[in-house]
Structures are given as structure tokens and as C-alpha cells.
Amino acid sequence: MKNHKWIPAAAIAIALAVLAVTTAYVYIPGGDLPAFEEGELRLCRNEDGSLELNWPEASLTDAAKRAFSSVSYQLELKSGDLALREEYGSPGVFLESFPLPVEVRVRILAEGKNLLGLTRRVTGGTLTATVEPAELPVPKVTGTPGPGALALSWKLSGEAPDFCEIFSPEDGRVVRTAAAGETRADLRVGKQEGDLLLPSYERPLEVLVRAGVRGEGYVLCGPASNTITVERQDLLGDDLNLRFQETAPQVYTLEWDETRGEFYELQEWSREGWALRDTLEPSESFTYDLGRLGSGSHHRFQVVAKDRNGTVRSSEEADFFASISPLYATVWPIIEQPFYEKASAESPSLGKLPGGTALCVLEESGDWFQVRYKDQYGWVDSRFCMINLPEYVGDHCAYDITNSYRSIFKVHEAPIALITDQVIQGFEHIQTTDEHFLVPYLYPCSKKLLSAAQAAEADGYRLKIYEAFRPNEATRYLYDTTAAQLEWAALVYDEDENAVDPVTGWVVDLADGLLTDPETKEKISREELAQRQAEETQEETPEEGLPPDGSPVPVPEDTDPSQPFFTLPEEGEGGNLEEIPEEVPPEAEAPSGEPSGTPSEEPSGDSSESSETSETPEEEPEETYDTYFSVMTNNGRFHLGSFLARVTSAHNRGIALDLTLERQDSGEELEMQSAIHDLSWYSATYLNNENAKLLEKYMTATGMRGLTSEWWHFQDDETREAIGLSSYLFRGVNLAGWTRDETGWRYRNEDGSFLRDTSATVDGKRRTFDQNGYTTD
């Protein structure tokens, strides 16, 4: 008998093989069957008998999305003998007509590859419902748009429906369902979830209402109401929400919201008022790039929404200061400085940087600036560098360096020949071609100044700087030139604002100090005129009043120049603000606002009584005039050294400032007890009014101290001592040298102008500069 045990085993093997083939054919790897999202079948019956049918979309897992290449919907409708079976790619269909009641079935069909690599279709979720007919009224709707909202109200005739649905036909979605009995709805329009989307300018928003009933597994809606059409502009508000944002260090953008209006003007504030910067057409969002803004620069921008007829819909301002950074600012070493390869005194030396060399800051690291000197890049100690305040502190301060174009140094109200209204020696390149100023100030001191400036801003004031660094050549020039005129009669102004010598009545040219003979128009110096008068009268030069040129300045016998009333501004520029004179000069208690350079009064007394007691009339005394010495020093109670350093000033070291206060809103200077740079005892700090005391408060709070004879002077001796600054800069500074910005390198001339559209040899190399001054060399 043969052995047939192999037959069951073979049958099992065949069965397993068939099962494997069937599974391979049926199974789609990773293909979880798609199901319907939450929702119901929705049918909308229109007045013309057409039917709109919608159902929820298919929901697929991530694995199913990868497994199935396509998803579609199979729709089956049956009403009596009428039947429909079609496949659709989207969850909705429009039927020109189909009677109710109707049986509805929707199935999801998904297509993918099985284990055999063959394309196969599978069936997912199914929705079924039997929709019964219902009589539903047509709502009559009115709409009222407003900023970010649309208010709807409607009227219904006949029996009240279960609810009303509000539709947005553009995307076919239900915006809101109103409960039974409700006849109004307030809709939000915006960008938040659940909002109606703002329409585009090309296509307005459309909204309609349908009455509805709910059945098992379906919703049936009646004919649509009249359509409410709303333009985008009608849904916008008037709140621009203008704001600024620093997107990168010192790089700013403006942003604002869309509002009503047919276009937008971006305006920028300048000294002349608002100026148009750009015009922008309507858009759904606005971001305007301002680019890189200067350190500490103050900016005011305004966005105005307008209609084409010029009607202003809304406007809003943004007011801000750019952040503080020394990047790309101009700096000058106050004294010769070592130049290092890295930001460390231990790194290899690249040589020396001459004091007063204009450099551009490329990077800051600790107490070091990276700069370019000629064609070398290296690091210099920032503590010994003066930084240009307008490029660092920016608009936190105002600047008027009058010595660079028309000095305001006077002795009370008396102009000083060769100084007043002149460019002071060493300040020739401080005013640039664009009428801005260079204001060099030692970098560590500038941080303290910023603190004082921000304190003043908080009170509505701004620090206004008249002088920072003063080259030593200017210090010596001011002292020597003023000293040579101390015993001359102080000049006065005539009604035409000409400087006049009160002795002769002749006009004096302040530029050269010469008098003009009104008859001959000949120019002559005071010394020469005095000599001529002496020769004509065969008299020697008077002992008082007109010293020969270059002679020592006379000082009253009862004064001791080595013991000045106030501390001399020598080697540190002055004393402590707490120093109050033991004895206040009688004249100091109530200084008049009038100039002291006026003729003295005739002797008091009764003239008739004199004529009775003397047969011959007394000789009238010669007129005497106030000298610079008497006006400045209160006849010796003070000294020239109380106001001007003879040899070395704190200004020469870049640690001193001459400044005042102005109102932030108007730029009006606060009234002090004297004009700034009034070289006379009227400027002494014990006469400080409330405004001068306020300035003193801001400055001394940073650790600076003042000069007892000048309310406007403050210096940072703390920094000088901390870094051991013992030397100073003799010559004035300028801008000649390389400078960089975010675009590239340019070479500046002394006056601040750039080499443009030319070729030139710079630092021993021939270079080409484009029309904007940039070079690629």
C-alpha cells in the first residue's frame, strides 16, 4: 500500500500559497483605510429645483497618505425609479434637479499598490441617509459691515425652521448656524480661526442665509437668501497699529495694519516738517525696510491712509531712537597708540597709530576697537580713542560747535577781536560739507554722557553741546589772543551790530582786529593809532589803557595772580563745584543783563554849588571805559585763567564738554545766568539759576564735575585717572581717511567729502572709486 501522507501536507502548502497570493493582492502596505471627518451630509435645495450636495472630506493618516496615490468619492442616489451612481474627486456635487425623498450613499475609494506591485482600489468609510422633503422659507437678509465685523439680520415667513445657516459661497463653508428663533448674527472678519476671511480687492465677500432642518445623518437647507456683498474696504478699521522692529543690529523695519483708504503715504519728519518718503498701494500686510540707522539717531515716521480725493482716513506715528553701537563710527586716538594684530596687548604689534588719525570702527571687543589703518587691519585700545558723538550718542544730544564757523566767545557782551565770530585755530575741519559737526569725545566718557542725556530726555530736555575736544593749539590761541587785549577798552556793538571801539567810535573788523577810519577808510591797529596820537601830541604812551603790542598784561597791584579767586583750568580744567568763594563780590549779588563796556557816569554833585565856590570852571574829567580786564575779572577778583587755560586744558584730552540744555519739543535753549562762552564772572556757578542747577544735576550724577567759573563746563576726571591719561593732542582733527558702511569702503577728504568717480593714489596704491565713492580695490 502506497504512502499518501504527503497529500494533506501538499494541500496545506497550496492553501497557504493561495492565501499568501490573496493577501499580497489585497493588502496595501501602510494603507489604513480612510474614514470621513466628523460631519453630516448636507443638501441645499434651490428655488429652481437644483440640489447642492456636500459631505465631509476623507481623513487619512500620514501612513495612508503615503500608501494611497489617490482618493475619490462614490455617490449613489435613489429616488423612486431615478438612480445615480457617479464618482467625484471632491466632497460635493451640484445636480440640476433631483426629487426628494432621496436615498444617499457616499463611499470613499482609495487607490494604491499592493504587495505584488499592482494598483488596487479599496473602499473606506461610508455615509448613508434618507432625506425627506420639507417646506423651508427664503430669508430676506440685510448686512451692516464694520471694522473686522459683519452684522446680519433676516426675516422669515411661514413656519420657523429648526435653524438658519450662514454661508460664504466663495469657499462653500458654513460660517455659523443660528439656533431656532434667532434672526440675527454678528460675524468676525479677520485672520483668526473661525473668522470670515477678508476678501481680496478683486473679489468682494459674499454671504447668504438658508433656513434648515435636521434629519437622521443629514441636514437639509432651503433656498438661499439674497446675497450680501461686502467690499474689503468696508470691513477695515482705522487703527494702523504702526510699529517698528529691529530685525538685525541697527537694521529696522516699519510694520502696520491695513486700514480704510485707497493708498498710504509714508512720511518722515525733518527740520522742515513732514516729508513724503514713499507712496504705497493697498495690500493685505505692510512691511517697510528702513535699512541700517545711525547709532542713537532719532526717527519719526507717520503713515497716512488716504482716499484718492485727498481725504485722510487715518494716520499714526512711530517715534524711536536707534540702538547704540560704535560700529562704523569715526574715532581718533587721543595720543599715539599701539596697533595690535588681535584684541590683546599680548598679541603681535603692527606698529603705532598717530594721535588724531581718523579711523573707522569695524568691530568692538571688550576695551578694543578693530580698525583699518592704511591697508592693515588691527586693534586699538578704545579707552584712548575719541569717538564722534553724532555717530555714537546720535540725536540724544544736539550739537552746535560754533568755534568751527563763528565763535561766540565774548567777555560778557563785548566781542573779542580775532576770536568772536571767527573760526578758531584748530577747528577748521570740524564743520563738514553737509553742515554737520565732528564732536570728538573720549569713548569711556561718551557712555557717561549718554546716561546724562537720557536722564534729561526723561524730563523733556536735551543736552546741547557747544564744544567737546579742543585742540591744544586752540587753547593757546584763545588765551594768548585774549590776554593781549585785556587792558583795551571793551568793544561794544552799534545799532547795526558792528563792533565799535568806544574810545574812538570807529568800527573794528573782528577778523583782523583793525579799526577803520570813517573819513579815510584806512585800516589801522589800536597800537598804531595810539603811537600816532602820542607822536602828534609829543607825549609818551599813557601808562594805562594802551600797552604796546606784545607787552605784558597789567594786573592791579592788590591782586595776586598765583592765588586766583577760582581754581585755574590748568591740568584738569578747574575746581570743584562745591567750592564757594568766601567773599562774594558786591557786584556779583545781582548782575545786570547790561554790558559792562559802557562809559562811566559823570561825578555826582551839585554843579551850581561848584560854580559859586570857584571862579574858574573845573576841568571835566576824561571819559573812562571798561576794559576787558575789568569786565571779565570784576576788577581783579577773578583772572583770565579762571576762564581760559594758558597751557593745557581738559578739553585737550577729550574729557571735557561745554554744553547747555534745550527743550526737546521746540529746541529752545533754557535761559542761564549768562550766555555760554561768556568769559566773565557773570558765568560763575555760585550765580547758577534753576536751569543751570538742573544741568549740573544731570552731569554730576554721572561722576563728572564742573568748573566753578563756568556753569557750562563739565569734565570726567574719573576716567582720566582710571586710564592714566597724561598727555593730550595739539592739532585739530578731521575726517581724512578710510570709512566703511554696510555697502563697502570709501575714502574721505578732510572736509568729509568723498573721492567719487575717479582714480587716485591712496596709501601708495592706485585705486578706482565709483560715483558713490565706493572702491573695490
JSON list of C-alpha atoms in Angstrom, two decimals, residues 282-369:
[
{"chain": "A", "resi": 282, "resn": "PRO", "atom": "CA", "xyz": [-3.36, 98.83, -0.68]},
{"chain": "A", "resi": 283, "resn": "SER", "atom": "CA", "xyz": [-2.10, 95.47, 0.47]},
{"chain": "A", "resi": 284, "resn": "GLU", "atom": "CA", "xyz": [-3.02, 92.81, 2.99]},
{"chain": "A", "resi": 285, "resn": "SER", "atom": "CA", "xyz": [0.13, 93.50, 5.02]},
{"chain": "A", "resi": 286, "resn": "PHE", "atom": "CA", "xyz": [2.81, 96.17, 5.14]},
{"chain": "A", "resi": 287, "resn": "THR", "atom": "CA", "xyz": [6.49, 95.82, 6.00]},
{"chain": "A", "resi": 288, "resn": "TYR", "atom": "CA", "xyz": [8.76, 98.69, 5.02]},
{"chain": "A", "resi": 289, "resn": "ASP", "atom": "CA", "xyz": [12.53, 98.27, 5.24]},
{"chain": "A", "resi": 290, "resn": "LEU", "atom": "CA", "xyz": [14.34, 101.30, 6.66]},
{"chain": "A", "resi": 291, "resn": "GLY", "atom": "CA", "xyz": [17.80, 99.74, 6.39]},
{"chain": "A", "resi": 292, "resn": "ARG", "atom": "CA", "xyz": [20.60, 100.46, 8.83]},
{"chain": "A", "resi": 293, "resn": "LEU", "atom": "CA", "xyz": [20.04, 103.51, 11.01]},
{"chain": "A", "resi": 294, "resn": "GLY", "atom": "CA", "xyz": [22.76, 105.51, 12.70]},
{"chain": "A", "resi": 295, "resn": "SER", "atom": "CA", "xyz": [23.59, 104.81, 16.32]},
{"chain": "A", "resi": 296, "resn": "GLY", "atom": "CA", "xyz": [21.34, 106.80, 18.64]},
{"chain": "A", "resi": 297, "resn": "SER", "atom": "CA", "xyz": [19.61, 108.51, 15.72]},
{"chain": "A", "resi": 298, "resn": "HIS", "atom": "CA", "xyz": [16.10, 109.76, 16.39]},
{"chain": "A", "resi": 299, "resn": "HIS", "atom": "CA", "xyz": [13.37, 108.95, 13.89]},
{"chain": "A", "resi": 300, "resn": "ARG", "atom": "CA", "xyz": [9.76, 109.96, 13.47]},
{"chain": "A", "resi": 301, "resn": "PHE", "atom": "CA", "xyz": [7.64, 108.28, 10.82]},
{"chain": "A", "resi": 302, "resn": "GLN", "atom": "CA", "xyz": [3.98, 108.73, 10.02]},
{"chain": "A", "resi": 303, "resn": "VAL", "atom": "CA", "xyz": [1.69, 106.57, 7.91]},
{"chain": "A", "resi": 304, "resn": "VAL", "atom": "CA", "xyz": [-1.36, 108.32, 6.49]},
{"chain": "A", "resi": 305, "resn": "ALA", "atom": "CA", "xyz": [-4.21, 106.37, 4.86]},
{"chain": "A", "resi": 306, "resn": "LYS", "atom": "CA", "xyz": [-5.95, 108.48, 2.20]},
{"chain": "A", "resi": 307, "resn": "ASP", "atom": "CA", "xyz": [-8.62, 108.31, -0.45]},
{"chain": "A", "resi": 308, "resn": "ARG", "atom": "CA", "xyz": [-7.86, 109.46, -3.98]},
{"chain": "A", "resi": 309, "resn": "ASN", "atom": "CA", "xyz": [-9.70, 112.72, -3.36]},
{"chain": "A", "resi": 310, "resn": "GLY", "atom": "CA", "xyz": [-7.23, 113.53, -0.58]},
{"chain": "A", "resi": 311, "resn": "THR", "atom": "CA", "xyz": [-9.49, 112.65, 2.35]},
{"chain": "A", "resi": 312, "resn": "VAL", "atom": "CA", "xyz": [-7.42, 111.38, 5.28]},
{"chain": "A", "resi": 313, "resn": "ARG", "atom": "CA", "xyz": [-8.88, 108.18, 6.69]},
{"chain": "A", "resi": 314, "resn": "SER", "atom": "CA", "xyz": [-6.37, 107.60, 9.47]},
{"chain": "A", "resi": 315, "resn": "SER", "atom": "CA", "xyz": [-2.80, 108.34, 10.49]},
{"chain": "A", "resi": 316, "resn": "GLU", "atom": "CA", "xyz": [-0.37, 107.15, 13.12]},
{"chain": "A", "resi": 317, "resn": "GLU", "atom": "CA", "xyz": [3.19, 108.00, 14.20]},
{"chain": "A", "resi": 318, "resn": "ALA", "atom": "CA", "xyz": [6.17, 105.93, 15.29]},
{"chain": "A", "resi": 319, "resn": "ASP", "atom": "CA", "xyz": [8.85, 107.76, 17.28]},
{"chain": "A", "resi": 320, "resn": "PHE", "atom": "CA", "xyz": [12.05, 105.99, 18.35]},
{"chain": "A", "resi": 321, "resn": "PHE", "atom": "CA", "xyz": [15.81, 106.14, 18.82]},
{"chain": "A", "resi": 322, "resn": "ALA", "atom": "CA", "xyz": [18.02, 103.60, 17.07]},
{"chain": "A", "resi": 323, "resn": "SER", "atom": "CA", "xyz": [20.09, 101.42, 19.38]},
{"chain": "A", "resi": 324, "resn": "ILE", "atom": "CA", "xyz": [23.59, 102.49, 20.43]},
{"chain": "A", "resi": 325, "resn": "SER", "atom": "CA", "xyz": [26.66, 100.98, 18.77]},
{"chain": "A", "resi": 326, "resn": "PRO", "atom": "CA", "xyz": [30.13, 102.22, 17.81]},
{"chain": "A", "resi": 327, "resn": "LEU", "atom": "CA", "xyz": [30.03, 100.18, 14.56]},
{"chain": "A", "resi": 328, "resn": "TYR", "atom": "CA", "xyz": [31.29, 102.26, 11.60]},
{"chain": "A", "resi": 329, "resn": "ALA", "atom": "CA", "xyz": [31.70, 105.35, 13.82]},
{"chain": "A", "resi": 330, "resn": "THR", "atom": "CA", "xyz": [34.71, 107.62, 13.34]},
{"chain": "A", "resi": 331, "resn": "VAL", "atom": "CA", "xyz": [37.29, 107.54, 16.13]},
{"chain": "A", "resi": 332, "resn": "TRP", "atom": "CA", "xyz": [40.60, 109.33, 16.71]},
{"chain": "A", "resi": 333, "resn": "PRO", "atom": "CA", "xyz": [43.34, 108.18, 19.12]},
{"chain": "A", "resi": 334, "resn": "ILE", "atom": "CA", "xyz": [43.82, 111.00, 21.63]},
{"chain": "A", "resi": 335, "resn": "ILE", "atom": "CA", "xyz": [47.53, 110.16, 21.76]},
{"chain": "A", "resi": 336, "resn": "GLU", "atom": "CA", "xyz": [49.78, 107.83, 19.79]},
{"chain": "A", "resi": 337, "resn": "GLN", "atom": "CA", "xyz": [48.53, 104.28, 20.31]},
{"chain": "A", "resi": 338, "resn": "PRO", "atom": "CA", "xyz": [49.93, 100.76, 19.76]},
{"chain": "A", "resi": 339, "resn": "PHE", "atom": "CA", "xyz": [48.27, 98.85, 16.93]},
{"chain": "A", "resi": 340, "resn": "TYR", "atom": "CA", "xyz": [47.83, 95.12, 17.60]},
{"chain": "A", "resi": 341, "resn": "GLU", "atom": "CA", "xyz": [47.07, 92.12, 15.44]},
{"chain": "A", "resi": 342, "resn": "LYS", "atom": "CA", "xyz": [44.39, 90.90, 17.88]},
{"chain": "A", "resi": 343, "resn": "ALA", "atom": "CA", "xyz": [42.28, 92.42, 20.67]},
{"chain": "A", "resi": 344, "resn": "SER", "atom": "CA", "xyz": [45.05, 91.97, 23.22]},
{"chain": "A", "resi": 345, "resn": "ALA", "atom": "CA", "xyz": [48.19, 93.82, 24.21]},
{"chain": "A", "resi": 346, "resn": "GLU", "atom": "CA", "xyz": [49.87, 90.40, 24.24]},
{"chain": "A", "resi": 347, "resn": "SER", "atom": "CA", "xyz": [49.32, 89.87, 20.51]},
{"chain": "A", "resi": 348, "resn": "PRO", "atom": "CA", "xyz": [51.89, 90.87, 17.85]},
{"chain": "A", "resi": 349, "resn": "SER", "atom": "CA", "xyz": [52.27, 94.60, 17.28]},
{"chain": "A", "resi": 350, "resn": "LEU", "atom": "CA", "xyz": [51.51, 96.09, 13.88]},
{"chain": "A", "resi": 351, "resn": "GLY", "atom": "CA", "xyz": [53.10, 99.42, 14.70]},
{"chain": "A", "resi": 352, "resn": "LYS", "atom": "CA", "xyz": [51.82, 102.73, 16.03]},
{"chain": "A", "resi": 353, "resn": "LEU", "atom": "CA", "xyz": [48.71, 104.78, 15.25]},
{"chain": "A", "resi": 354, "resn": "PRO", "atom": "CA", "xyz": [49.45, 108.53, 15.28]},
{"chain": "A", "resi": 355, "resn": "GLY", "atom": "CA", "xyz": [47.27, 110.59, 17.60]},
{"chain": "A", "resi": 356, "resn": "GLY", "atom": "CA", "xyz": [44.41, 112.33, 15.78]},
{"chain": "A", "resi": 357, "resn": "THR", "atom": "CA", "xyz": [44.23, 109.76, 12.92]},
{"chain": "A", "resi": 358, "resn": "ALA", "atom": "CA", "xyz": [40.68, 109.31, 11.65]},
{"chain": "A", "resi": 359, "resn": "LEU", "atom": "CA", "xyz": [39.71, 105.62, 11.87]},
{"chain": "A", "resi": 360, "resn": "CYS", "atom": "CA", "xyz": [36.52, 103.62, 11.32]},
{"chain": "A", "resi": 361, "resn": "VAL", "atom": "CA", "xyz": [35.31, 101.11, 13.91]},
{"chain": "A", "resi": 362, "resn": "LEU", "atom": "CA", "xyz": [34.76, 97.69, 12.32]},
{"chain": "A", "resi": 363, "resn": "GLU", "atom": "CA", "xyz": [34.16, 95.69, 15.50]},
{"chain": "A", "resi": 364, "resn": "GLU", "atom": "CA", "xyz": [34.21, 96.11, 19.27]},
{"chain": "A", "resi": 365, "resn": "SER", "atom": "CA", "xyz": [35.57, 93.52, 21.68]},
{"chain": "A", "resi": 366, "resn": "GLY", "atom": "CA", "xyz": [35.91, 94.49, 25.32]},
{"chain": "A", "resi": 367, "resn": "ASP", "atom": "CA", "xyz": [38.11, 97.60, 25.51]},
{"chain": "A", "resi": 368, "resn": "TRP", "atom": "CA", "xyz": [39.26, 97.21, 21.90]},
{"chain": "A", "resi": 369, "resn": "PHE", "atom": "CA", "xyz": [38.22, 98.57, 18.52]}
]
